[in-house]
Amino acid sequence: MTAEPTRRTTRVTVAHDVPSFDAAGLAPATRDALSELLLTLADDEFVQGFLDSEWTGIAPMLEEDVAFSSLAQDEIGHARAFYELRSALTGEDPDKIAFGRPVDAYRHCRLLDHPRTDWAFSIARRYLYDTADAVRLVALADSSFRPLAEVVGKVRREETYHLMHLDAWVRRLADRGGEARDRLEAALAALWPDALSVFAPLNGEATLIREGILSEPMEVLAARQLERLKGVFGGLGIQVPGTTPESSGGRTRTAPSAGFQWLWGEFTAVHRLEAGATW
């Protein structure tokens, strides 16, 4: 008789990536606020990772086919770590959090709602997201919640290379001139209203700041990012819209965008094949 193979869940295979901690010592308000923060971090990285994966096999050159596949793997790995941390707080299965929610329950920023479109658009969006995420991660680097600070430290080391790669591409498209620069500028104009949406206010944000989990309010981080973007694009001679991007719109949606509805259908397709199955 052949023994039934042992089923391994995501939690078992990645447990070494996530510091263990006792959630019982956290006050309910702190636990709720931290859970919200972790979900937004995870959903941002998760959705960005799947957006990157859409370039696998169709990137404009072989090197970028490999590079964007690597970026996708990194981001989904970061999401996995944040989902695991949240799982330790709430007891929810991390796979169910990642793949089992309805399309309107995801909390990613609005910058990631837009469909992929062309290469310049993806580079512009990736640059806006990565630079904003870098500002956010700095505000979490010395978090009083040490498991989060430890994970953020690992994430930042990988994100350093992401930023270098995207910065090089933005400058390459801008310096190329002609159609390449035109497409970059058009993409930035279309994305500009959502450029600061990474910093949408969080439920329980005051608690996070009071407890030292987040060092500064999101509105302060948004202002810092805006000045940084203006400096970079001004140095490249790129005119950005005169309006200030919206950062206070929140992450809750009454209806998902058509672009995200399509992406959700793609990344949940296998999970939805059989309810309750262990993959």
Short mmCIF file of C-alpha atoms in Angstrom, two decimals:
data_model
loop_
_atom_site.label_atom_id
_atom_site.label_comp_id
_atom_site.label_asym_id
_atom_site.label_seq_id
_atom_site.Cartn_x
_atom_site.Cartn_y
_atom_site.Cartn_z
CA MET A 1 0.00 0.00 0.00
CA THR A 2 1.41 3.36 -0.99
CA ALA A 3 1.39 6.03 1.69
CA GLU A 4 -0.48 9.18 0.82
CA PRO A 5 2.01 11.93 0.02
CA THR A 6 2.34 14.68 2.58
CA ARG A 7 0.59 17.85 1.51
CA ARG A 8 2.68 20.98 1.90
CA THR A 9 1.07 24.34 2.22
CA THR A 10 2.54 27.72 1.40
CA ARG A 11 2.99 28.42 5.10
CA VAL A 12 5.27 25.40 5.57
CA THR A 13 7.43 26.13 2.56
CA VAL A 14 8.09 29.78 3.39
CA ALA A 15 8.04 29.77 7.17
CA HIS A 16 11.79 30.50 7.29
CA ASP A 17 11.25 33.80 5.43
CA VAL A 18 8.94 35.27 8.08
CA PRO A 19 10.00 35.97 11.67
CA SER A 20 7.87 34.26 14.29
CA PHE A 21 6.10 36.39 16.89
CA ASP A 22 3.35 36.24 19.47
CA ALA A 23 0.37 38.31 18.34
CA ALA A 24 -1.35 37.90 21.71
CA GLY A 25 0.64 40.79 23.15
CA LEU A 26 -0.75 43.31 20.69
CA ALA A 27 -3.71 45.51 21.63
CA PRO A 28 -6.76 44.91 19.41
CA ALA A 29 -6.53 48.38 17.84
CA THR A 30 -2.86 47.86 17.05
CA ARG A 31 -3.53 44.42 15.61
CA ASP A 32 -6.28 45.77 13.37
CA ALA A 33 -4.18 48.69 12.14
CA LEU A 34 -1.18 46.45 11.49
CA SER A 35 -3.36 43.96 9.65
CA GLU A 36 -4.61 46.74 7.36
CA LEU A 37 -1.07 47.96 6.70
CA LEU A 38 0.20 44.48 5.87
CA LEU A 39 -2.70 43.83 3.52
CA THR A 40 -2.04 47.01 1.55
CA LEU A 41 1.69 46.24 1.35
CA ALA A 42 1.01 42.69 0.22
CA ASP A 43 -1.67 43.57 -2.31
CA ASP A 44 0.49 46.28 -3.88
CA GLU A 45 3.42 43.91 -4.35
CA PHE A 46 1.18 41.04 -5.46
CA VAL A 47 -0.63 43.01 -8.16
CA GLN A 48 2.57 44.67 -9.37
CA GLY A 49 4.21 41.25 -9.59
CA PHE A 50 1.47 39.88 -11.80
CA LEU A 51 1.52 43.01 -13.96
CA ASP A 52 5.25 42.42 -14.49
CA SER A 53 4.67 38.76 -15.32
CA GLU A 54 2.46 39.79 -18.23
CA TRP A 55 5.62 40.83 -20.11
CA THR A 56 7.12 37.33 -19.98
CA GLY A 57 7.66 36.24 -23.57
CA ILE A 58 6.66 39.56 -25.14
CA ALA A 59 9.13 42.12 -23.75
CA PRO A 60 10.86 44.23 -26.42
CA MET A 61 14.18 42.38 -25.98
CA LEU A 62 15.34 39.11 -24.50
CA GLU A 63 17.19 40.76 -21.61
CA GLU A 64 14.01 42.51 -20.51
CA ASP A 65 12.01 39.31 -20.87
CA VAL A 66 14.32 37.82 -18.24
CA ALA A 67 14.54 41.00 -16.16
CA PHE A 68 10.79 41.56 -15.85
CA SER A 69 10.24 37.88 -15.04
CA SER A 70 12.77 38.33 -12.23
CA LEU A 71 11.05 41.51 -11.05
CA ALA A 72 7.74 39.65 -10.99
CA GLN A 73 9.19 36.84 -8.89
CA ASP A 74 10.69 39.31 -6.43
CA GLU A 75 7.45 41.24 -5.99
CA ILE A 76 5.33 38.13 -5.52
CA GLY A 77 7.91 36.89 -3.01
CA HIS A 78 7.60 40.17 -1.11
CA ALA A 79 3.82 39.86 -1.18
CA ARG A 80 4.09 36.34 0.15
CA ALA A 81 6.11 37.53 3.15
CA PHE A 82 3.61 40.29 3.97
CA TYR A 83 0.66 37.90 3.57
CA GLU A 84 2.42 35.47 5.92
CA LEU A 85 2.94 38.16 8.54
CA ARG A 86 -0.73 39.07 8.30
CA SER A 87 -1.68 35.42 8.58
CA ALA A 88 0.15 35.24 11.90
CA LEU A 89 -2.01 38.14 13.11
CA THR A 90 -5.39 37.02 11.83
CA GLY A 91 -5.14 33.26 11.48
CA GLU A 92 -6.33 33.44 7.85
CA ASP A 93 -4.76 31.15 5.30
CA PRO A 94 -2.30 33.23 3.25
CA ASP A 95 -3.17 31.47 -0.01
CA LYS A 96 -6.81 32.28 0.53
CA ILE A 97 -5.94 35.91 1.23
CA ALA A 98 -3.90 36.09 -1.97
CA PHE A 99 -6.11 34.13 -4.36
CA GLY A 100 -9.46 33.56 -2.69
CA ARG A 101 -10.96 37.03 -2.39
CA PRO A 102 -13.53 38.50 -4.76
CA VAL A 103 -12.23 41.02 -7.26
CA ASP A 104 -13.52 44.04 -5.31
CA ALA A 105 -11.81 43.03 -2.04
CA TYR A 106 -8.22 43.81 -3.02
CA ARG A 107 -6.57 46.83 -1.43
CA HIS A 108 -3.84 47.69 -3.94
CA CYS A 109 -3.25 51.33 -4.82
CA ARG A 110 -5.05 52.90 -7.77
CA LEU A 111 -1.81 53.32 -9.70
CA LEU A 112 -1.95 49.55 -10.30
CA ASP A 113 -5.51 49.57 -11.66
CA HIS A 114 -4.46 50.57 -15.18
CA PRO A 115 -4.04 47.86 -17.84
CA ARG A 116 -0.56 47.05 -19.15
CA THR A 117 -0.72 48.78 -22.57
CA ASP A 118 2.75 49.47 -24.07
CA TRP A 119 6.34 49.20 -22.80
CA ALA A 120 6.76 52.91 -22.02
CA PHE A 121 3.54 52.84 -19.99
CA SER A 122 4.75 49.86 -17.95
CA ILE A 123 8.13 51.50 -17.34
CA ALA A 124 6.48 54.78 -16.27
CA ARG A 125 4.05 53.02 -13.93
CA ARG A 126 6.79 50.78 -12.51
CA TYR A 127 8.99 53.81 -11.86
CA LEU A 128 6.21 55.73 -10.12
CA TYR A 129 5.38 52.70 -7.99
CA ASP A 130 8.94 51.72 -7.10
CA THR A 131 10.01 55.21 -6.09
CA ALA A 132 6.87 55.61 -3.95
CA ASP A 133 7.35 52.20 -2.40
CA ALA A 134 10.94 53.12 -1.54
CA VAL A 135 9.71 56.15 0.41
CA ARG A 136 7.14 54.01 2.21
CA LEU A 137 9.68 51.30 3.07
CA VAL A 138 12.01 53.87 4.63
CA ALA A 139 9.14 54.90 6.92
CA LEU A 140 8.82 51.25 8.00
CA ALA A 141 12.51 50.36 8.20
CA ASP A 142 12.80 51.10 11.94
CA SER A 143 9.32 49.91 12.81
CA SER A 144 8.70 49.08 16.46
CA PHE A 145 7.07 45.87 15.20
CA ARG A 146 10.33 44.06 14.69
CA PRO A 147 9.07 41.23 12.46
CA LEU A 148 7.90 43.87 9.98
CA ALA A 149 11.19 45.78 10.21
CA GLU A 150 13.10 42.56 9.51
CA VAL A 151 11.02 41.72 6.42
CA VAL A 152 11.24 45.31 5.18
CA GLY A 153 15.03 45.15 5.47
CA LYS A 154 15.12 42.14 3.15
CA VAL A 155 12.67 43.72 0.73
CA ARG A 156 14.64 46.97 0.53
CA ARG A 157 17.82 45.14 -0.46
CA GLU A 158 16.08 43.70 -3.52
CA GLU A 159 14.18 46.88 -4.31
CA THR A 160 17.47 48.78 -4.60
CA TYR A 161 18.19 46.87 -7.83
CA HIS A 162 14.63 47.36 -9.08
CA LEU A 163 15.04 51.12 -8.70
CA MET A 164 18.34 51.12 -10.54
CA HIS A 165 16.83 49.17 -13.41
CA LEU A 166 13.75 51.38 -13.74
CA ASP A 167 15.71 54.61 -13.38
CA ALA A 168 17.97 53.52 -16.23
CA TRP A 169 14.94 52.76 -18.43
CA VAL A 170 13.21 56.09 -17.70
CA ARG A 171 16.37 57.95 -18.63
CA ARG A 172 16.87 55.79 -21.71
CA LEU A 173 13.39 56.54 -23.04
CA ALA A 174 13.67 60.24 -22.19
CA ASP A 175 17.11 60.62 -23.82
CA ARG A 176 16.10 58.65 -26.90
CA GLY A 177 13.72 61.36 -28.02
CA GLY A 178 11.14 60.95 -30.75
CA GLU A 179 8.45 58.32 -30.28
CA ALA A 180 10.12 56.76 -27.23
CA ARG A 181 10.06 60.03 -25.30
CA ASP A 182 6.58 60.90 -26.55
CA ARG A 183 5.22 57.57 -25.29
CA LEU A 184 6.93 58.04 -21.92
CA GLU A 185 5.49 61.54 -21.49
CA ALA A 186 2.02 60.37 -22.55
CA ALA A 187 2.19 57.52 -20.04
CA LEU A 188 3.25 59.83 -17.21
CA ALA A 189 0.42 62.23 -18.05
CA ALA A 190 -2.14 59.41 -17.97
CA LEU A 191 -0.78 57.97 -14.71
CA TRP A 192 -0.14 61.27 -12.94
CA PRO A 193 -3.54 61.51 -11.16
CA ASP A 194 -2.72 58.21 -9.40
CA ALA A 195 1.03 58.78 -8.94
CA LEU A 196 0.71 59.24 -5.15
CA SER A 197 -2.00 56.65 -4.53
CA VAL A 198 0.52 54.40 -2.74
CA PHE A 199 0.14 56.88 0.13
CA ALA A 200 -3.63 56.72 0.47
CA PRO A 201 -4.60 57.07 4.17
CA LEU A 202 -4.81 53.81 6.11
CA ASN A 203 -7.45 52.68 8.54
CA GLY A 204 -5.78 52.96 11.94
CA GLU A 205 -2.95 55.13 10.63
CA ALA A 206 -2.89 57.23 13.82
CA THR A 207 -2.41 54.05 15.84
CA LEU A 208 0.45 52.93 13.63
CA ILE A 209 2.24 56.23 14.13
CA ARG A 210 1.56 56.36 17.88
CA GLU A 211 2.95 52.85 18.32
CA GLY A 212 6.03 53.59 16.21
CA ILE A 213 5.12 51.04 13.51
CA LEU A 214 5.02 53.76 10.85
CA SER A 215 7.37 56.71 11.33
CA GLU A 216 5.39 59.45 9.52
CA PRO A 217 1.87 60.08 8.18
CA MET A 218 1.14 59.02 4.63
CA GLU A 219 0.42 62.63 3.61
CA VAL A 220 3.97 63.60 4.64
CA LEU A 221 5.42 60.72 2.64
CA ALA A 222 3.29 61.73 -0.36
CA ALA A 223 4.63 65.30 -0.27
CA ARG A 224 8.20 63.99 -0.12
CA GLN A 225 7.59 61.72 -3.10
CA LEU A 226 6.04 64.54 -5.13
CA GLU A 227 9.10 66.75 -4.67
CA ARG A 228 11.34 63.86 -5.64
CA LEU A 229 9.38 63.19 -8.83
CA LYS A 230 9.38 66.84 -9.81
CA GLY A 231 13.16 66.94 -9.37
CA VAL A 232 13.79 63.83 -11.47
CA PHE A 233 11.43 64.72 -14.30
CA GLY A 234 12.48 68.36 -14.27
CA GLY A 235 16.09 67.23 -14.69
CA LEU A 236 15.03 65.22 -17.74
CA GLY A 237 13.07 68.14 -19.18
CA ILE A 238 9.79 66.24 -18.85
CA GLN A 239 6.75 68.39 -18.17
CA VAL A 240 4.35 66.82 -15.69
CA PRO A 241 0.78 68.08 -15.24
CA GLY A 242 0.48 71.11 -12.99
CA THR A 243 -2.17 69.46 -10.83
CA THR A 244 -1.14 67.65 -7.66
CA PRO A 245 -1.84 63.90 -7.83
CA GLU A 246 -4.55 62.66 -5.49
CA SER A 247 -3.33 60.62 -2.51
CA SER A 248 -6.43 60.71 -0.32
CA GLY A 249 -8.86 58.72 -2.44
CA GLY A 250 -8.44 55.54 -0.47
CA ARG A 251 -8.03 51.94 -1.55
CA THR A 252 -11.65 50.76 -1.26
CA ARG A 253 -13.46 50.55 -4.60
CA THR A 254 -17.17 50.50 -5.29
CA ALA A 255 -16.32 48.69 -8.52
CA PRO A 256 -12.98 47.30 -9.78
CA SER A 257 -11.44 48.73 -12.92
CA ALA A 258 -11.76 46.76 -16.13
CA GLY A 259 -7.98 46.34 -16.21
CA PHE A 260 -7.85 44.80 -12.77
CA GLN A 261 -10.89 42.62 -13.39
CA TRP A 262 -9.03 41.03 -16.28
CA LEU A 263 -5.80 40.60 -14.27
CA TRP A 264 -7.71 39.10 -11.32
CA GLY A 265 -9.28 36.58 -13.67
CA GLU A 266 -5.81 35.56 -14.80
CA PHE A 267 -4.09 35.15 -11.43
CA THR A 268 -7.03 33.44 -9.71
CA ALA A 269 -7.88 31.10 -12.60
CA VAL A 270 -6.17 28.01 -11.18
CA HIS A 271 -7.39 28.64 -7.64
CA ARG A 272 -10.97 28.89 -8.88
CA LEU A 273 -10.85 25.61 -10.79
CA GLU A 274 -11.85 23.63 -7.71
CA ALA A 275 -13.09 25.27 -4.51
CA GLY A 276 -11.32 23.98 -1.42
CA ALA A 277 -8.57 22.15 -3.32
CA THR A 278 -5.01 22.07 -1.96
CA TRP A 279 -2.58 23.01 -4.70
#
